[in-house]
mmCIF file of C-alpha atoms and ligand atoms in Angstrom:
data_model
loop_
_atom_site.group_PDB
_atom_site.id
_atom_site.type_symbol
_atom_site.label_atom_id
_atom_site.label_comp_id
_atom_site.label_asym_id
_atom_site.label_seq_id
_atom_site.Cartn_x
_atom_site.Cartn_y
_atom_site.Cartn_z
ATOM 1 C CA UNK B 132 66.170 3.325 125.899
ATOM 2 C CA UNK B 133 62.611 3.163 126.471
ATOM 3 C CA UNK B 134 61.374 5.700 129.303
ATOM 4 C CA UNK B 135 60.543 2.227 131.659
ATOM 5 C CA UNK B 136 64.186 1.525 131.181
ATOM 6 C CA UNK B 137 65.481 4.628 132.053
ATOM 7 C CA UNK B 138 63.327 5.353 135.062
ATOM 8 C CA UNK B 139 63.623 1.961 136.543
ATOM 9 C CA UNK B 140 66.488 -0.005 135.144
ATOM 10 C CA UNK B 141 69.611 -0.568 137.212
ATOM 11 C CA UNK B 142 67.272 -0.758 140.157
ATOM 12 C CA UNK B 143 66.414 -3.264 142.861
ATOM 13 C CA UNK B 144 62.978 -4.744 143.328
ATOM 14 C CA UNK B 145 61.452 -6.375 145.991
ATOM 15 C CA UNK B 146 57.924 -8.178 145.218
ATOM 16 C CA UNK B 147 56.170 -10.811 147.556
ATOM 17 C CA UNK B 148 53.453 -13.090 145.570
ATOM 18 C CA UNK B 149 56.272 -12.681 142.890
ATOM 19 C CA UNK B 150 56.449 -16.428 142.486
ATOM 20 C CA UNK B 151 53.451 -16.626 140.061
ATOM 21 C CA UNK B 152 51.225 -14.055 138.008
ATOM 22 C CA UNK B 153 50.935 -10.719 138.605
ATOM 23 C CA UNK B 154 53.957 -10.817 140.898
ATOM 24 C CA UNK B 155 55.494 -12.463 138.808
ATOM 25 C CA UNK B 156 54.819 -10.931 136.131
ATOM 26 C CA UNK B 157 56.230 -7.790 137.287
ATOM 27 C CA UNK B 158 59.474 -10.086 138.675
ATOM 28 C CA UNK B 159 60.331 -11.235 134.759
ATOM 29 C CA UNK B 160 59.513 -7.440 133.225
ATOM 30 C CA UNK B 161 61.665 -5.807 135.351
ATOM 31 C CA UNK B 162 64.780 -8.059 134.841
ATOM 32 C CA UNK B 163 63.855 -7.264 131.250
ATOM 33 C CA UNK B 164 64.736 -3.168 132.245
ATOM 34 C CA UNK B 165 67.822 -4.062 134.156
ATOM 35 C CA UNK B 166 66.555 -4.537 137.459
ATOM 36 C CA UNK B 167 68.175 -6.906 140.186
ATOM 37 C CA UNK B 168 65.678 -8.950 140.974
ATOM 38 C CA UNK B 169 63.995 -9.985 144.992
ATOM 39 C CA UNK B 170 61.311 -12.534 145.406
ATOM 40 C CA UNK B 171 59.583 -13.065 148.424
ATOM 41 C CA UNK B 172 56.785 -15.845 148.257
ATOM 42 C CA UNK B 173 55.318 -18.249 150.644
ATOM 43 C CA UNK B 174 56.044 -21.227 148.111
ATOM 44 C CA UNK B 175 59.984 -21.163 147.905
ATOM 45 C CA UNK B 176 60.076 -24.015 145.089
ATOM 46 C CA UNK B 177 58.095 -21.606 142.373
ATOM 47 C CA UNK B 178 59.472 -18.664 143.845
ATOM 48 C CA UNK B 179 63.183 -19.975 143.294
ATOM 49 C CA UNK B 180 62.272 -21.758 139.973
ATOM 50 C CA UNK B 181 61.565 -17.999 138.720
ATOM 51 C CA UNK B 182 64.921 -16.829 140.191
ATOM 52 C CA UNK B 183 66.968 -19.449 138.069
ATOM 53 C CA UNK B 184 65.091 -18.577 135.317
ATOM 54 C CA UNK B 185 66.117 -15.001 135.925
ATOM 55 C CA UNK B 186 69.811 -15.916 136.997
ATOM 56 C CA UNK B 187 70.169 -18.032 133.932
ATOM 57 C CA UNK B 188 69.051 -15.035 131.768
ATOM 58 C CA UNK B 189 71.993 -13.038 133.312
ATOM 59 C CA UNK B 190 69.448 -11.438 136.152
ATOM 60 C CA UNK B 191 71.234 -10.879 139.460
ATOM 61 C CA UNK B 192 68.062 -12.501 141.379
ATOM 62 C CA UNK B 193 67.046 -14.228 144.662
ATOM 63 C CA UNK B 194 64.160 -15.898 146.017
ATOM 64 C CA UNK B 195 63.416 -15.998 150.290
ATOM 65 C CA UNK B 196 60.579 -17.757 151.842
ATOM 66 C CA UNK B 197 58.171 -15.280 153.070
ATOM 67 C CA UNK B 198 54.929 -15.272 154.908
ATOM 68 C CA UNK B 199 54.104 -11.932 154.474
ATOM 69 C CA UNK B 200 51.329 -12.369 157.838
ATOM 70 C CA UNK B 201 54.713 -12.530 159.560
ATOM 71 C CA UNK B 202 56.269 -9.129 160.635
ATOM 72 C CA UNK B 203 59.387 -11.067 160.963
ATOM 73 C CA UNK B 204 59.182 -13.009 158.061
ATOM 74 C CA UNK B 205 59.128 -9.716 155.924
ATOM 75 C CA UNK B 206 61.460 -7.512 157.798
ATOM 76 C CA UNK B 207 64.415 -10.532 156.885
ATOM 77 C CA UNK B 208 63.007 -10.619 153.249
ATOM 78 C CA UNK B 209 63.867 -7.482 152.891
ATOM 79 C CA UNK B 210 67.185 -7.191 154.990
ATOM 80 C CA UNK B 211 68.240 -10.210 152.355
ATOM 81 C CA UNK B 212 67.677 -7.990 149.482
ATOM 82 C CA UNK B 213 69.391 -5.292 150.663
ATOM 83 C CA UNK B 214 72.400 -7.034 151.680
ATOM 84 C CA UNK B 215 72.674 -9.598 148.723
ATOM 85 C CA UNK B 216 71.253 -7.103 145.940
ATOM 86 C CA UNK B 217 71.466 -3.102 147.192
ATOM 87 C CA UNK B 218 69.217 -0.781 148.169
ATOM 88 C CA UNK B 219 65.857 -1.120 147.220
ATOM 89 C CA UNK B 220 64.685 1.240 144.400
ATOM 90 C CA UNK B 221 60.930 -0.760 144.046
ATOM 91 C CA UNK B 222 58.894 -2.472 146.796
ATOM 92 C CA UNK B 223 56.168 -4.019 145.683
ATOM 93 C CA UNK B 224 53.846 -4.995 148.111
ATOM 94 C CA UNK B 225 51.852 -7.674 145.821
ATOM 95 C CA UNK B 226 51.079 -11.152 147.370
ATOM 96 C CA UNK B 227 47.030 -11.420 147.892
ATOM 97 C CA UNK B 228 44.302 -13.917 147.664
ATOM 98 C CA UNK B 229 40.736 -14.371 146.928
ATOM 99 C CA UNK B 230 37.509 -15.835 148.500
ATOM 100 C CA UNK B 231 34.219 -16.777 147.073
ATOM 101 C CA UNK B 232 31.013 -17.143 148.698
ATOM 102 C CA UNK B 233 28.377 -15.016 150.703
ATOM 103 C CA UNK B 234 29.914 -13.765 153.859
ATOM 104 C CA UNK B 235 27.549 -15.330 156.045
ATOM 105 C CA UNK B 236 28.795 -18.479 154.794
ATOM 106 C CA UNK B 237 32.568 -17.692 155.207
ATOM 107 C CA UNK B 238 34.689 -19.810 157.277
ATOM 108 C CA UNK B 239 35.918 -17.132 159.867
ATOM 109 C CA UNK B 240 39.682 -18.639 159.765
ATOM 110 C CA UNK B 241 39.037 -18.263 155.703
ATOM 111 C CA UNK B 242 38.214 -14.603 156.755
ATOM 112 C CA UNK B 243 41.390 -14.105 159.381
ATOM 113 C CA UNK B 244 44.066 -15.472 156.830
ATOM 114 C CA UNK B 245 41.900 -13.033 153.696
ATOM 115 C CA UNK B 246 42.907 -9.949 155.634
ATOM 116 C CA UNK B 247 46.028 -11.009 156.699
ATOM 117 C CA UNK B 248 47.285 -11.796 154.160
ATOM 118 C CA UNK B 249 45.959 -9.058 151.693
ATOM 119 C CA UNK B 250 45.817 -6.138 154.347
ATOM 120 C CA UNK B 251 48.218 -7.206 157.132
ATOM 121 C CA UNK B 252 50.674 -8.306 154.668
ATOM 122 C CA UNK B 253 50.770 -4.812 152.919
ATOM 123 C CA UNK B 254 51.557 -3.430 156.455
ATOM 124 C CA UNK B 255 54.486 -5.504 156.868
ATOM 125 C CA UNK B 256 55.508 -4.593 153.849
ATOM 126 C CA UNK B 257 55.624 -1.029 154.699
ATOM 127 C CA UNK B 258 57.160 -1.271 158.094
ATOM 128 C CA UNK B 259 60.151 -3.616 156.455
ATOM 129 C CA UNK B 260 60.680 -0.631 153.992
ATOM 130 C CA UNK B 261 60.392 2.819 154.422
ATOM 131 C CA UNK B 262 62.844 3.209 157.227
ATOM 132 C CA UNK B 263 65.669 1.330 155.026
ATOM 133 C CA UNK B 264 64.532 3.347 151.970
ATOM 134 C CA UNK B 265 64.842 6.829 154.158
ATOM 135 C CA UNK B 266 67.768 5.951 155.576
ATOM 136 C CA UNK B 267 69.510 4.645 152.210
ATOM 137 C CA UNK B 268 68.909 7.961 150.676
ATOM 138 C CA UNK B 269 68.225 6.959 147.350
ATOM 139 C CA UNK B 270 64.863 8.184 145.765
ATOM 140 C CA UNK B 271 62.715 4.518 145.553
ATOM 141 C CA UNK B 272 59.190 3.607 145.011
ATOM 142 C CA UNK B 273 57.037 1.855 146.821
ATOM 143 C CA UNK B 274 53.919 -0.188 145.463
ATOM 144 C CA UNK B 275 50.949 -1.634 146.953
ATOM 145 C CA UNK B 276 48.669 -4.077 144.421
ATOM 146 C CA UNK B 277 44.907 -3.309 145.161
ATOM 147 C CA UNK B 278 42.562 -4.483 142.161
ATOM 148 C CA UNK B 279 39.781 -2.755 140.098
ATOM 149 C CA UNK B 280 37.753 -4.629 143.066
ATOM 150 C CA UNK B 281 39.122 -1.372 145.221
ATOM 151 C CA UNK B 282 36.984 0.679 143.448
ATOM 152 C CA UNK B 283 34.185 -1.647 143.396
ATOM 153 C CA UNK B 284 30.990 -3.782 145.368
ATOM 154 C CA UNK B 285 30.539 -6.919 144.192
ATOM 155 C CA UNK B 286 28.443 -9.946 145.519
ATOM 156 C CA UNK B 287 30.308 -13.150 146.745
ATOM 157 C CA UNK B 288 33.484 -11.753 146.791
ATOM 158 C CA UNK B 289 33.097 -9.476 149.822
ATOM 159 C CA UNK B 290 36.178 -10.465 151.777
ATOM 160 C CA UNK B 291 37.946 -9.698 148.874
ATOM 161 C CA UNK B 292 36.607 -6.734 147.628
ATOM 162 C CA UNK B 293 36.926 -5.317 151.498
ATOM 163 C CA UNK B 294 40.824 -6.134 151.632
ATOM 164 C CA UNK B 295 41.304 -4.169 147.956
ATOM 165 C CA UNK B 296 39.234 -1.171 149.269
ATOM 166 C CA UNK B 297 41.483 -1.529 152.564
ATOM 167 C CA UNK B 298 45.000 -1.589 150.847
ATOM 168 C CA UNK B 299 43.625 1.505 148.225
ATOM 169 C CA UNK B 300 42.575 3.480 151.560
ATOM 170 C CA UNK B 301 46.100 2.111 153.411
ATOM 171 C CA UNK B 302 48.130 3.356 150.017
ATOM 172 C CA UNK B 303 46.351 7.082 149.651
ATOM 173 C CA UNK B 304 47.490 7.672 153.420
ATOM 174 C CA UNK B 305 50.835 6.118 152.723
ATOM 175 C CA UNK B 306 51.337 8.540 150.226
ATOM 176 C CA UNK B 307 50.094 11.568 152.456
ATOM 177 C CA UNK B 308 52.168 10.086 155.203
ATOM 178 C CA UNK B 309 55.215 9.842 153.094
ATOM 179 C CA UNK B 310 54.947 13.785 151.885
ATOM 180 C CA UNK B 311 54.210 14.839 155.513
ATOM 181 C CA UNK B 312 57.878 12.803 156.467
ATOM 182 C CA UNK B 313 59.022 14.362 153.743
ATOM 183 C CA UNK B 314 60.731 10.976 152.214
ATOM 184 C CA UNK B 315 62.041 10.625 148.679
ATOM 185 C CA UNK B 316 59.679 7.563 148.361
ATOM 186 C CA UNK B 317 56.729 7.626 144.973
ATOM 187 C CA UNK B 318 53.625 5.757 146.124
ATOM 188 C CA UNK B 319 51.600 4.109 144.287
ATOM 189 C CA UNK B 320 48.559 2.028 144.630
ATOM 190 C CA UNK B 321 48.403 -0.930 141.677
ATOM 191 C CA UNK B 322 44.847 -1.728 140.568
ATOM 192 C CA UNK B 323 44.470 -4.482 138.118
ATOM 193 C CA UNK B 324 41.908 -5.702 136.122
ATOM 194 C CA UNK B 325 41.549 -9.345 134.705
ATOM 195 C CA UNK B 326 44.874 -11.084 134.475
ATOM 196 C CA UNK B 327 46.145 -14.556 134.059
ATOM 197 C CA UNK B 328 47.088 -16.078 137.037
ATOM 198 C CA UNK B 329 46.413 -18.896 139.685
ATOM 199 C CA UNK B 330 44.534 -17.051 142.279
ATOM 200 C CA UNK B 331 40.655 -17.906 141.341
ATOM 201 C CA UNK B 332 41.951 -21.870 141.389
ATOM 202 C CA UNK B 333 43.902 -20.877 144.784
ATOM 203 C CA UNK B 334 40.444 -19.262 146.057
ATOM 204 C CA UNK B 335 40.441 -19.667 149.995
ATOM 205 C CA UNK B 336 37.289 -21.852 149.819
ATOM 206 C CA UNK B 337 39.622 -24.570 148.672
ATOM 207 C CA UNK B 338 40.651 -25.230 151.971
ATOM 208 C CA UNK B 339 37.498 -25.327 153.443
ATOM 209 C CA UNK B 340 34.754 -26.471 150.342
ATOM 210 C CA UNK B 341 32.782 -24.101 148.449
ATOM 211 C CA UNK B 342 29.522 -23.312 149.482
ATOM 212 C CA UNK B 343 26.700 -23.462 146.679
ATOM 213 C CA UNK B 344 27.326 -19.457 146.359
ATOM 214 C CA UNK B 345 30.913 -19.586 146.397
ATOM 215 C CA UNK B 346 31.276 -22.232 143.980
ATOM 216 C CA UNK B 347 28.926 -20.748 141.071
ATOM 217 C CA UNK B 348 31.217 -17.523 141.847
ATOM 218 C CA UNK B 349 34.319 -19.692 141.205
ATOM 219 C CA UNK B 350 33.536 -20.880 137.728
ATOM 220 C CA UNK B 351 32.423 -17.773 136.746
ATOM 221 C CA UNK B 352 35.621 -16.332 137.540
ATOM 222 C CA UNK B 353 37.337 -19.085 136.307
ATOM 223 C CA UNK B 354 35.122 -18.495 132.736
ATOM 224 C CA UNK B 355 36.247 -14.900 132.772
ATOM 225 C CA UNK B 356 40.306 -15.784 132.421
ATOM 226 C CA UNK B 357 39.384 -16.899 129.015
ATOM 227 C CA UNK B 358 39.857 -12.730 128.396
ATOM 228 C CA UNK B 359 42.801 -12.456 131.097
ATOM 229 C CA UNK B 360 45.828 -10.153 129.982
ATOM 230 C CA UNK B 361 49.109 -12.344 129.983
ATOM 231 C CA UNK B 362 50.430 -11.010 132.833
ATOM 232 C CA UNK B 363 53.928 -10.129 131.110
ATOM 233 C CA UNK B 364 51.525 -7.424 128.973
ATOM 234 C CA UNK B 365 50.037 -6.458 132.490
ATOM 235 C CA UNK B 366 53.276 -5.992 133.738
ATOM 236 C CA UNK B 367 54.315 -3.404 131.177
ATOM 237 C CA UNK B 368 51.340 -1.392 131.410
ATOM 238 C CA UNK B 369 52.045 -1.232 135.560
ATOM 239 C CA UNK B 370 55.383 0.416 134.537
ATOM 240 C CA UNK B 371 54.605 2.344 131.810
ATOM 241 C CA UNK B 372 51.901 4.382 134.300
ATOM 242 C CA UNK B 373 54.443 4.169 136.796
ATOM 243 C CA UNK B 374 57.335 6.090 134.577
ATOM 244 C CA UNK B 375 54.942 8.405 133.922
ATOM 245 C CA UNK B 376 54.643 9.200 137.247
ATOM 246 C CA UNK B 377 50.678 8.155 137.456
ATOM 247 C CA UNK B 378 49.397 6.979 141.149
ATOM 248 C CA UNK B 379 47.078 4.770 140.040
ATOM 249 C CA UNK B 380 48.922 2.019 137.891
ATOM 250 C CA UNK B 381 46.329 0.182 136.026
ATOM 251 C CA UNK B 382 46.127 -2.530 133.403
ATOM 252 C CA UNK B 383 43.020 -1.667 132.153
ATOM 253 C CA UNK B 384 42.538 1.773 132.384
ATOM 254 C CA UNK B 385 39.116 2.202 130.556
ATOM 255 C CA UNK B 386 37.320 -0.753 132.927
ATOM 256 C CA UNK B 387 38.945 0.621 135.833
ATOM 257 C CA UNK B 388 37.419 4.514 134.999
ATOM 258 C CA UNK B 389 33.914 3.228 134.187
ATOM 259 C CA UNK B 390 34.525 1.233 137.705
ATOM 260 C CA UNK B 391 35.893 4.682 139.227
ATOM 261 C CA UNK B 392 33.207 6.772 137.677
ATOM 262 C CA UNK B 393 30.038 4.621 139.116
ATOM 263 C CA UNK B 394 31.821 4.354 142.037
ATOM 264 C CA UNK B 395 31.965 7.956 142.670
ATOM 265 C CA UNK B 396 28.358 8.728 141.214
ATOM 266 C CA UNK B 397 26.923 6.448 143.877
ATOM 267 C CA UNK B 398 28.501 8.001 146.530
ATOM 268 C CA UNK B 399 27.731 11.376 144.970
ATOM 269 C CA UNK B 400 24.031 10.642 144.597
ATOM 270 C CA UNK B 401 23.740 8.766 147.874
ATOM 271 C CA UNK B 402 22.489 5.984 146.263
ATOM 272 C CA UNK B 403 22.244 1.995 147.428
ATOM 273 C CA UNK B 404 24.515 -0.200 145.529
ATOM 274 C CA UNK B 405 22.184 -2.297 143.054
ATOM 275 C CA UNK B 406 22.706 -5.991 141.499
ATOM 276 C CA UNK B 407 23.537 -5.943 138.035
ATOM 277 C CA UNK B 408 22.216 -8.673 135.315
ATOM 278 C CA UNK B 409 25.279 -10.416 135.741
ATOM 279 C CA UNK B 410 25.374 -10.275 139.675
ATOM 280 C CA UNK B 411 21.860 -11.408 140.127
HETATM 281 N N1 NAD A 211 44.942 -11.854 138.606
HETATM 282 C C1 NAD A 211 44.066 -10.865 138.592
HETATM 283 O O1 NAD A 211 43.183 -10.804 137.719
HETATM 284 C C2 NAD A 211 44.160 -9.791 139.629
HETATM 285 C C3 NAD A 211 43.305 -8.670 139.486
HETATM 286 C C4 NAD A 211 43.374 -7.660 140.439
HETATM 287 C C5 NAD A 211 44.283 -7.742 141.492
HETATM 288 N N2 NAD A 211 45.097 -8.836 141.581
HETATM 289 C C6 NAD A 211 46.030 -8.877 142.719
HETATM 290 O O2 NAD A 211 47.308 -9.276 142.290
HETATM 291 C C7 NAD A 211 48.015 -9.852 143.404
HETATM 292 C C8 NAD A 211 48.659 -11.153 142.955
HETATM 293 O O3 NAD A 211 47.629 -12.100 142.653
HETATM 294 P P1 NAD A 211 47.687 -13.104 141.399
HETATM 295 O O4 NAD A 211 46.420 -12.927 140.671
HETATM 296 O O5 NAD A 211 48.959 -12.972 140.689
HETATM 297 O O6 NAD A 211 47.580 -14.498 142.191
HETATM 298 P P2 NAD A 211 48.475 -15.841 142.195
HETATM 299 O O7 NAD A 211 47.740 -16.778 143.076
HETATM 300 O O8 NAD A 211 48.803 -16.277 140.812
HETATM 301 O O9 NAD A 211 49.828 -15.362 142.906
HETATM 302 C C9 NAD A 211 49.857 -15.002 144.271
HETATM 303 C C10 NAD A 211 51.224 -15.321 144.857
HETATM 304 O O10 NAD A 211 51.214 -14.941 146.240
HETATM 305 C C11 NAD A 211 51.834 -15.976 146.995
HETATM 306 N N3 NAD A 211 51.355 -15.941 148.391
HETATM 307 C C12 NAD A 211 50.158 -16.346 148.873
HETATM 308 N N4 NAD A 211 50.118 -16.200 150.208
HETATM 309 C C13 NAD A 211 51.309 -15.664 150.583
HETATM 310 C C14 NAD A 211 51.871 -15.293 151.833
HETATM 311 N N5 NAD A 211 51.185 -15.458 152.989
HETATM 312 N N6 NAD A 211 53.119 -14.772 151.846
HETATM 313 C C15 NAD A 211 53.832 -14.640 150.684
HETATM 314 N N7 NAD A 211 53.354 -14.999 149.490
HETATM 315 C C16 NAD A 211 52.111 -15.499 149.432
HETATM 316 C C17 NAD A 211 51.456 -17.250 146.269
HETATM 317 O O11 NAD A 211 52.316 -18.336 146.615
HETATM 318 C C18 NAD A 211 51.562 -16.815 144.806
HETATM 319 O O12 NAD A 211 52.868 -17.016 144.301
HETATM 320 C C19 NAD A 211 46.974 -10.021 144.515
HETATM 321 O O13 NAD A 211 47.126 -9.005 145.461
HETATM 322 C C20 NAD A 211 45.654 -9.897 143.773
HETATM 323 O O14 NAD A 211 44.620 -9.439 144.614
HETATM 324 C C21 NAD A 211 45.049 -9.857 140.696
#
């Protein structure tokens, strides 16, 4: 039994977003360790496509429509999984997406539904949790998905790259908050780097048009999934740092620790962000 398997398996997972990439990702690898299976996603039809897939595979799974901006909304996602599945063992607070553009030039309602969504969302998440994994009394884990873009500035992306920062910041005092309680909960904060998936094509602009900056910003995104990690492979690096225990669960680990390190140099040497080649 592989130490992912024995850490994890026989578990229940929640996971909003779970109806496509990351998400879901993390949905189809943990079925593969034994794990009953909870997806929460706004779009029911892909989210409950995945399910069958799962259920048909022998998975105990099911998939509830969830807006994670909704307090509501996330509190009865996760009442469903504990009454249909058990108690949760892994919440994974994943469901985010992305905005290109300068932020001078983003619609403010593109802004509003950003955080909301990526921030807000993670919130929910937490409320709709802890209490029911204190009072179950079975240890559990509890995941938030920032990005490499937590660790990060980046041009054209700033909405973004705020809301990862945000949910890295929300997940470090999550994790102080949950010692200080003195709950069997393991945090951890989920920090990806480039992985297959829909959200550059789903890119809040969409809604509203690109503007010239937002657009360029798009297809170079777009350009750089040609070197995404499948995100079955992403998913199996996320647990493998996780059953050993690790806070920060990467995919990458060597992009996010150059990412870390000049993160923490500029702060260090008080030092204004600068453009790189690629940025200008
Ligand atoms: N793909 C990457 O390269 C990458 C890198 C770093 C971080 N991430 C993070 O991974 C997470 C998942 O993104 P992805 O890349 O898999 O994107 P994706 O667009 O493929 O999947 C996002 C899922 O979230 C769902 N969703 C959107 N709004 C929702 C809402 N209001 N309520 C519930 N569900 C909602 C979508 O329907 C979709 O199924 C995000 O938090 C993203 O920031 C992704």
């Amino acid at each position: 039994m592989s130490d992912n398997e024995s850490v994890f398996g026989g578990g229940v997972m929640t996971v909003t977003g779970g109806a496509s990439g990351v998400g879901e990702g993390m949905a189809r690898y943990g079925a593969t360790l034994g794990m009953k299976i909870a997806i929460g996603d706004i779009d029911l039809a892909a989210a409950e496509a995945v399910a069958a897939d799962l259920r048909s595979a022998g998975t105990e799974a099911i998939a509830v429509h969830t807006d994670v901006r909704d307090a509501t909304s996330m509190d009865e996602f996760v009442a469903r999984a504990y009454e249909e599945l058990g108690p949760v063992t892994l919440g994974i607070n994943n469901a985010g997406i992305e905005q290109f553009g300068y932020l001078w030039e983003t619609p403010v309602e593109n802004w509003r539904r950003l955080l909301d969504i990526n921030v807000t969302g993670v919130f929910n998440g937490i409320r709709a949790l802890v209490p029911r994994m204190a009072a179950a009394g079975v240890p559990a884990n509890i995941w938030n998905v920032s990005s490499i873009g937590g660790f990060g500035v980046a041009p054209r992306q700033a909405s973004y790259i705020v809301s990862k920062h945000a949910v890295l910041a929300l997940t470090q005092c999550l994790k102080l908050e949950i010692d200080a309680a003195g709950h069997d909960i393991r945090v951890a904060v989920v920090v990806p780097g480039p992985v297959v998936s829909q959200i550059f094509d789903r890119a809040g602009g969409t809604e509203t048009g690109d503007s010239e900056a937002g657009s360029a910003e798009r297809q170079a995104m777009l350009a750089s999934k040609e070197v995404a990690m499948p995100a079955s492979e992403a998913a199996e690096q996320i647990f493998t740092h996780a059953a050993a225990g690790k806070f920060y669960l990467h995919t990458h680990p060597e992009m996010s620790a150059g990412i870390m390190n000049a993160r923490a140099e500029g702060l260090r040497s008080q030092s204004a962000p600068q453009l790189s080649d690629q940025q200008l």
